[in-house]
PDB file of C-alpha atoms in Angstrom:
ATOM      1  CA  UNK A 499     -21.052  28.412 -56.273  1.00  0.00           C
ATOM      2  CA  UNK A 500     -18.883  30.476 -53.928  1.00  0.00           C
ATOM      3  CA  UNK A 501     -15.550  29.965 -52.274  1.00  0.00           C
ATOM      4  CA  UNK A 502     -14.941  32.011 -49.146  1.00  0.00           C
ATOM      5  CA  UNK A 503     -11.274  32.554 -48.271  1.00  0.00           C
ATOM      6  CA  UNK A 504     -10.290  33.800 -44.837  1.00  0.00           C
ATOM      7  CA  UNK A 505      -7.735  33.968 -42.048  1.00  0.00           C
ATOM      8  CA  UNK A 506      -8.323  31.666 -39.090  1.00  0.00           C
ATOM      9  CA  UNK A 507      -9.591  34.399 -36.755  1.00  0.00           C
ATOM     10  CA  UNK A 508     -12.599  35.066 -39.041  1.00  0.00           C
ATOM     11  CA  UNK A 509     -13.711  31.443 -39.504  1.00  0.00           C
ATOM     12  CA  UNK A 510     -16.235  31.130 -36.656  1.00  0.00           C
ATOM     13  CA  UNK A 511     -18.129  34.248 -37.741  1.00  0.00           C
ATOM     14  CA  UNK A 512     -18.084  33.247 -41.394  1.00  0.00           C
ATOM     15  CA  UNK A 513     -19.417  29.770 -40.565  1.00  0.00           C
ATOM     16  CA  UNK A 514     -22.303  31.355 -38.623  1.00  0.00           C
ATOM     17  CA  UNK A 515     -23.123  33.876 -41.375  1.00  0.00           C
ATOM     18  CA  UNK A 516     -22.674  31.751 -44.497  1.00  0.00           C
ATOM     19  CA  UNK A 517     -23.314  28.182 -43.257  1.00  0.00           C
ATOM     20  CA  UNK A 518     -20.859  26.546 -45.661  1.00  0.00           C
ATOM     21  CA  UNK A 519     -21.301  22.888 -46.486  1.00  0.00           C
ATOM     22  CA  UNK A 520     -17.529  22.331 -46.763  1.00  0.00           C
ATOM     23  CA  UNK A 521     -14.539  23.643 -44.805  1.00  0.00           C
ATOM     24  CA  UNK A 522     -10.868  23.320 -45.720  1.00  0.00           C
ATOM     25  CA  UNK A 523      -8.367  24.044 -42.936  1.00  0.00           C
ATOM     26  CA  UNK A 524      -4.746  24.519 -43.983  1.00  0.00           C
ATOM     27  CA  UNK A 525      -2.476  24.862 -40.984  1.00  0.00           C
ATOM     28  CA  UNK A 526       1.001  24.067 -39.780  1.00  0.00           C
ATOM     29  CA  UNK A 527       1.715  20.660 -38.240  1.00  0.00           C
ATOM     30  CA  UNK A 528       0.759  20.572 -34.581  1.00  0.00           C
ATOM     31  CA  UNK A 529      -1.707  23.469 -34.858  1.00  0.00           C
ATOM     32  CA  UNK A 530      -5.116  22.706 -33.365  1.00  0.00           C
ATOM     33  CA  UNK A 531      -8.080  24.749 -34.561  1.00  0.00           C
ATOM     34  CA  UNK A 532     -10.542  25.972 -31.970  1.00  0.00           C
ATOM     35  CA  UNK A 533     -13.760  23.935 -32.086  1.00  0.00           C
ATOM     36  CA  UNK A 534     -16.626  25.558 -33.965  1.00  0.00           C
ATOM     37  CA  UNK A 535     -20.081  25.853 -32.416  1.00  0.00           C
ATOM     38  CA  UNK A 536     -21.531  24.772 -35.767  1.00  0.00           C
ATOM     39  CA  UNK A 537     -19.062  22.886 -37.895  1.00  0.00           C
ATOM     40  CA  UNK A 538     -19.766  22.343 -41.595  1.00  0.00           C
ATOM     41  CA  UNK A 539     -20.777  18.764 -42.402  1.00  0.00           C
ATOM     42  CA  UNK A 540     -17.758  18.167 -44.663  1.00  0.00           C
ATOM     43  CA  UNK A 541     -14.275  19.094 -43.505  1.00  0.00           C
ATOM     44  CA  UNK A 542     -10.733  18.593 -44.764  1.00  0.00           C
ATOM     45  CA  UNK A 543      -7.760  19.311 -42.518  1.00  0.00           C
ATOM     46  CA  UNK A 544      -4.340  19.453 -44.151  1.00  0.00           C
ATOM     47  CA  UNK A 545      -1.226  20.150 -42.123  1.00  0.00           C
ATOM     48  CA  UNK A 546       1.931  21.552 -43.715  1.00  0.00           C
ATOM     49  CA  UNK A 547       4.071  24.633 -43.355  1.00  0.00           C
ATOM     50  CA  UNK A 548       3.613  27.658 -45.579  1.00  0.00           C
ATOM     51  CA  UNK A 549       6.850  27.297 -47.516  1.00  0.00           C
ATOM     52  CA  UNK A 550       7.596  27.760 -51.207  1.00  0.00           C
ATOM     53  CA  UNK A 551      10.230  25.014 -51.368  1.00  0.00           C
ATOM     54  CA  UNK A 552      11.242  22.134 -49.077  1.00  0.00           C
ATOM     55  CA  UNK A 553      13.298  23.295 -46.062  1.00  0.00           C
ATOM     56  CA  UNK A 554      14.919  21.220 -43.373  1.00  0.00           C
ATOM     57  CA  UNK A 555      12.794  20.929 -40.253  1.00  0.00           C
ATOM     58  CA  UNK A 556       9.587  22.051 -41.977  1.00  0.00           C
ATOM     59  CA  UNK A 557       6.801  20.067 -43.625  1.00  0.00           C
ATOM     60  CA  UNK A 558       6.107  21.105 -47.227  1.00  0.00           C
ATOM     61  CA  UNK A 559       2.796  20.561 -48.989  1.00  0.00           C
ATOM     62  CA  UNK A 560       2.941  17.337 -50.990  1.00  0.00           C
ATOM     63  CA  UNK A 561       1.330  16.004 -54.132  1.00  0.00           C
ATOM     64  CA  UNK A 562      -0.845  13.819 -51.866  1.00  0.00           C
ATOM     65  CA  UNK A 563      -2.035  16.931 -49.984  1.00  0.00           C
ATOM     66  CA  UNK A 564      -2.967  18.698 -53.219  1.00  0.00           C
ATOM     67  CA  UNK A 565      -4.634  15.549 -54.583  1.00  0.00           C
ATOM     68  CA  UNK A 566      -6.705  15.376 -51.377  1.00  0.00           C
ATOM     69  CA  UNK A 567      -7.621  19.054 -51.778  1.00  0.00           C
ATOM     70  CA  UNK A 568      -8.731  18.468 -55.392  1.00  0.00           C
ATOM     71  CA  UNK A 569     -10.747  15.346 -54.490  1.00  0.00           C
ATOM     72  CA  UNK A 570     -12.451  17.109 -51.582  1.00  0.00           C
ATOM     73  CA  UNK A 571     -13.333  20.126 -53.745  1.00  0.00           C
ATOM     74  CA  UNK A 572     -14.687  17.795 -56.449  1.00  0.00           C
ATOM     75  CA  UNK A 573     -17.145  16.400 -53.863  1.00  0.00           C
ATOM     76  CA  UNK A 574     -18.580  19.903 -53.302  1.00  0.00           C
ATOM     77  CA  UNK A 575     -21.773  20.532 -55.281  1.00  0.00           C
ATOM     78  CA  UNK A 576     -21.668  24.312 -54.847  1.00  0.00           C
ATOM     79  CA  UNK A 577     -25.140  24.623 -53.351  1.00  0.00           C
ATOM     80  CA  UNK A 578     -23.700  26.191 -50.205  1.00  0.00           C
ATOM     81  CA  UNK A 579     -20.307  27.920 -49.922  1.00  0.00           C
ATOM     82  CA  UNK A 580     -16.983  26.175 -49.442  1.00  0.00           C
ATOM     83  CA  UNK A 581     -14.880  27.986 -46.816  1.00  0.00           C
ATOM     84  CA  UNK A 582     -11.082  27.811 -46.983  1.00  0.00           C
ATOM     85  CA  UNK A 583      -8.826  29.142 -44.266  1.00  0.00           C
ATOM     86  CA  UNK A 584      -5.205  29.230 -43.261  1.00  0.00           C
ATOM     87  CA  UNK A 585      -3.512  31.141 -40.459  1.00  0.00           C
ATOM     88  CA  UNK A 586      -3.352  34.565 -42.145  1.00  0.00           C
ATOM     89  CA  UNK A 587      -5.601  34.090 -45.179  1.00  0.00           C
ATOM     90  CA  UNK A 588      -2.810  35.147 -47.527  1.00  0.00           C
ATOM     91  CA  UNK A 589      -0.872  32.200 -48.955  1.00  0.00           C
ATOM     92  CA  UNK A 590      -2.099  28.637 -48.401  1.00  0.00           C
ATOM     93  CA  UNK A 591      -5.811  29.477 -48.543  1.00  0.00           C
ATOM     94  CA  UNK A 592      -5.508  31.729 -51.600  1.00  0.00           C
ATOM     95  CA  UNK A 593      -3.490  29.020 -53.365  1.00  0.00           C
ATOM     96  CA  UNK A 594      -6.211  26.480 -52.552  1.00  0.00           C
ATOM     97  CA  UNK A 595      -8.928  28.798 -53.886  1.00  0.00           C
ATOM     98  CA  UNK A 596      -6.945  29.363 -57.071  1.00  0.00           C
ATOM     99  CA  UNK A 597      -6.362  25.630 -57.505  1.00  0.00           C
ATOM    100  CA  UNK A 598     -10.072  24.856 -57.051  1.00  0.00           C
ATOM    101  CA  UNK A 599     -11.070  27.585 -59.511  1.00  0.00           C
ATOM    102  CA  UNK A 600      -8.644  26.236 -62.121  1.00  0.00           C
ATOM    103  CA  UNK A 601      -9.760  22.649 -61.544  1.00  0.00           C
ATOM    104  CA  UNK A 602     -13.365  23.644 -62.252  1.00  0.00           C
ATOM    105  CA  UNK A 603     -12.454  25.638 -65.365  1.00  0.00           C
ATOM    106  CA  UNK A 604     -11.302  24.527 -68.766  1.00  0.00           C
ATOM    107  CA  UNK A 605      -7.585  24.770 -69.493  1.00  0.00           C
ATOM    108  CA  UNK A 606      -6.637  28.204 -70.787  1.00  0.00           C
ATOM    109  CA  UNK A 607      -8.407  30.104 -67.967  1.00  0.00           C
ATOM    110  CA  UNK A 608      -5.472  30.069 -65.506  1.00  0.00           C
ATOM    111  CA  UNK A 609      -4.523  33.739 -66.038  1.00  0.00           C
ATOM    112  CA  UNK A 610      -8.166  34.792 -65.719  1.00  0.00           C
ATOM    113  CA  UNK A 611      -8.461  33.141 -62.290  1.00  0.00           C
ATOM    114  CA  UNK A 612      -5.110  34.528 -61.086  1.00  0.00           C
ATOM    115  CA  UNK A 613      -6.164  38.045 -62.112  1.00  0.00           C
ATOM    116  CA  UNK A 614      -9.588  37.571 -60.522  1.00  0.00           C
ATOM    117  CA  UNK A 615      -7.910  36.452 -57.302  1.00  0.00           C
ATOM    118  CA  UNK A 616      -5.686  39.534 -57.309  1.00  0.00           C
ATOM    119  CA  UNK A 617      -8.664  41.867 -57.923  1.00  0.00           C
ATOM    120  CA  UNK A 618     -10.527  40.422 -54.933  1.00  0.00           C
ATOM    121  CA  UNK A 619      -7.547  40.054 -52.606  1.00  0.00           C
ATOM    122  CA  UNK A 620      -4.739  42.603 -53.052  1.00  0.00           C
ATOM    123  CA  UNK A 621      -2.745  40.848 -50.298  1.00  0.00           C
ATOM    124  CA  UNK A 622      -3.039  37.357 -51.810  1.00  0.00           C
ATOM    125  CA  UNK A 623       0.289  35.627 -52.343  1.00  0.00           C
ATOM    126  CA  UNK A 624      -0.705  32.099 -53.379  1.00  0.00           C
ATOM    127  CA  UNK A 625       1.755  29.513 -52.139  1.00  0.00           C
ATOM    128  CA  UNK A 626       3.800  28.659 -55.266  1.00  0.00           C
ATOM    129  CA  UNK A 627       4.511  25.074 -54.205  1.00  0.00           C
ATOM    130  CA  UNK A 628       0.799  24.271 -53.837  1.00  0.00           C
ATOM    131  CA  UNK A 629       0.164  25.895 -57.229  1.00  0.00           C
ATOM    132  CA  UNK A 630       3.034  23.990 -58.898  1.00  0.00           C
ATOM    133  CA  UNK A 631       1.824  20.670 -57.504  1.00  0.00           C
ATOM    134  CA  UNK A 632      -1.724  21.345 -58.737  1.00  0.00           C
ATOM    135  CA  UNK A 633      -0.391  22.507 -62.100  1.00  0.00           C
ATOM    136  CA  UNK A 634       1.262  19.107 -62.504  1.00  0.00           C
ATOM    137  CA  UNK A 635      -1.764  17.123 -61.254  1.00  0.00           C
ATOM    138  CA  UNK A 636      -4.149  19.033 -63.536  1.00  0.00           C
ATOM    139  CA  UNK A 637      -1.788  18.725 -66.529  1.00  0.00           C
ATOM    140  CA  UNK A 638      -1.669  22.487 -67.103  1.00  0.00           C
ATOM    141  CA  UNK A 639       1.939  22.451 -68.381  1.00  0.00           C
ATOM    142  CA  UNK A 640       3.070  25.353 -66.209  1.00  0.00           C
ATOM    143  CA  UNK A 641       0.143  27.670 -67.034  1.00  0.00           C
ATOM    144  CA  UNK A 642      -0.992  27.909 -63.405  1.00  0.00           C
ATOM    145  CA  UNK A 643       2.526  28.559 -62.154  1.00  0.00           C
ATOM    146  CA  UNK A 644       3.101  31.255 -64.801  1.00  0.00           C
ATOM    147  CA  UNK A 645      -0.241  32.934 -64.081  1.00  0.00           C
ATOM    148  CA  UNK A 646       0.445  33.189 -60.348  1.00  0.00           C
ATOM    149  CA  UNK A 647       3.967  34.450 -61.009  1.00  0.00           C
ATOM    150  CA  UNK A 648       2.503  37.100 -63.328  1.00  0.00           C
ATOM    151  CA  UNK A 649       0.285  38.601 -60.598  1.00  0.00           C
ATOM    152  CA  UNK A 650       3.306  38.772 -58.289  1.00  0.00           C
ATOM    153  CA  UNK A 651       3.451  39.007 -54.560  1.00  0.00           C
ATOM    154  CA  UNK A 652       0.480  40.623 -52.865  1.00  0.00           C
ATOM    155  CA  UNK A 653       0.632  43.740 -50.733  1.00  0.00           C
ATOM    156  CA  UNK A 654       2.369  43.239 -47.399  1.00  0.00           C
ATOM    157  CA  UNK A 655       0.019  42.496 -44.517  1.00  0.00           C
ATOM    158  CA  UNK A 656      -0.173  40.575 -41.269  1.00  0.00           C
ATOM    159  CA  UNK A 657      -3.721  39.371 -42.016  1.00  0.00           C
ATOM    160  CA  UNK A 658      -5.630  38.982 -45.233  1.00  0.00           C
ATOM    161  CA  UNK A 659      -9.239  40.063 -45.485  1.00  0.00           C
ATOM    162  CA  UNK A 660     -11.956  37.480 -46.044  1.00  0.00           C
ATOM    163  CA  UNK A 661     -13.286  37.498 -49.594  1.00  0.00           C
ATOM    164  CA  UNK A 662     -15.636  35.532 -51.843  1.00  0.00           C
ATOM    165  CA  UNK A 663     -14.675  34.027 -55.174  1.00  0.00           C
ATOM    166  CA  UNK A 664     -17.725  33.193 -57.290  1.00  0.00           C
ATOM    167  CA  UNK A 665     -17.121  30.151 -59.480  1.00  0.00           C
ATOM    168  CA  UNK A 666     -20.535  30.173 -61.171  1.00  0.00           C
ATOM    169  CA  UNK A 667     -20.133  29.661 -64.923  1.00  0.00           C
ATOM    170  CA  UNK A 668     -22.196  32.764 -65.689  1.00  0.00           C
ATOM    171  CA  UNK A 669     -19.745  34.847 -63.608  1.00  0.00           C
ATOM    172  CA  UNK A 670     -16.763  33.841 -65.753  1.00  0.00           C
ATOM    173  CA  UNK A 671     -16.460  36.047 -68.864  1.00  0.00           C
ATOM    174  CA  UNK A 672     -16.460  34.241 -72.184  1.00  0.00           C
ATOM    175  CA  UNK A 673     -13.435  34.405 -74.478  1.00  0.00           C
TER     176      UNK A 673
END
């Protein structure tokens, strides 16, 4: 049960190597992804700007976007990987991976998943608006938002590195 998180420029190679069953594309409005030679059978495309709060002239992620993300991830059985990408692989995609991990875990594991994300991706800076919207939808009473704030901003970079986040229950330490 693996999530693969990546910047856009690594997607085609990752699709060839890992043959994910599901693909989530998070891009700015008007952006068109290059066609893939072999596209995963299940795909979700969400279009919004990578902003932490609404700003005039830009499209923020909405509760409907995050609800769609959660519903799509719930349809994934984990047999093959789920690949998530955004432009740089730093903010929107890492937020989506964190949200999916929290949605599949019992409440109280939010800090664990934020710390796990940081250990795998030193440049990860999960989009706080996506996290806050998911926090509300998952009824986590601010735990997700606090956990992401606690890991802080990731290391500065132009491009994140692709990484895998294993969601298998046996990979999550017991409390």
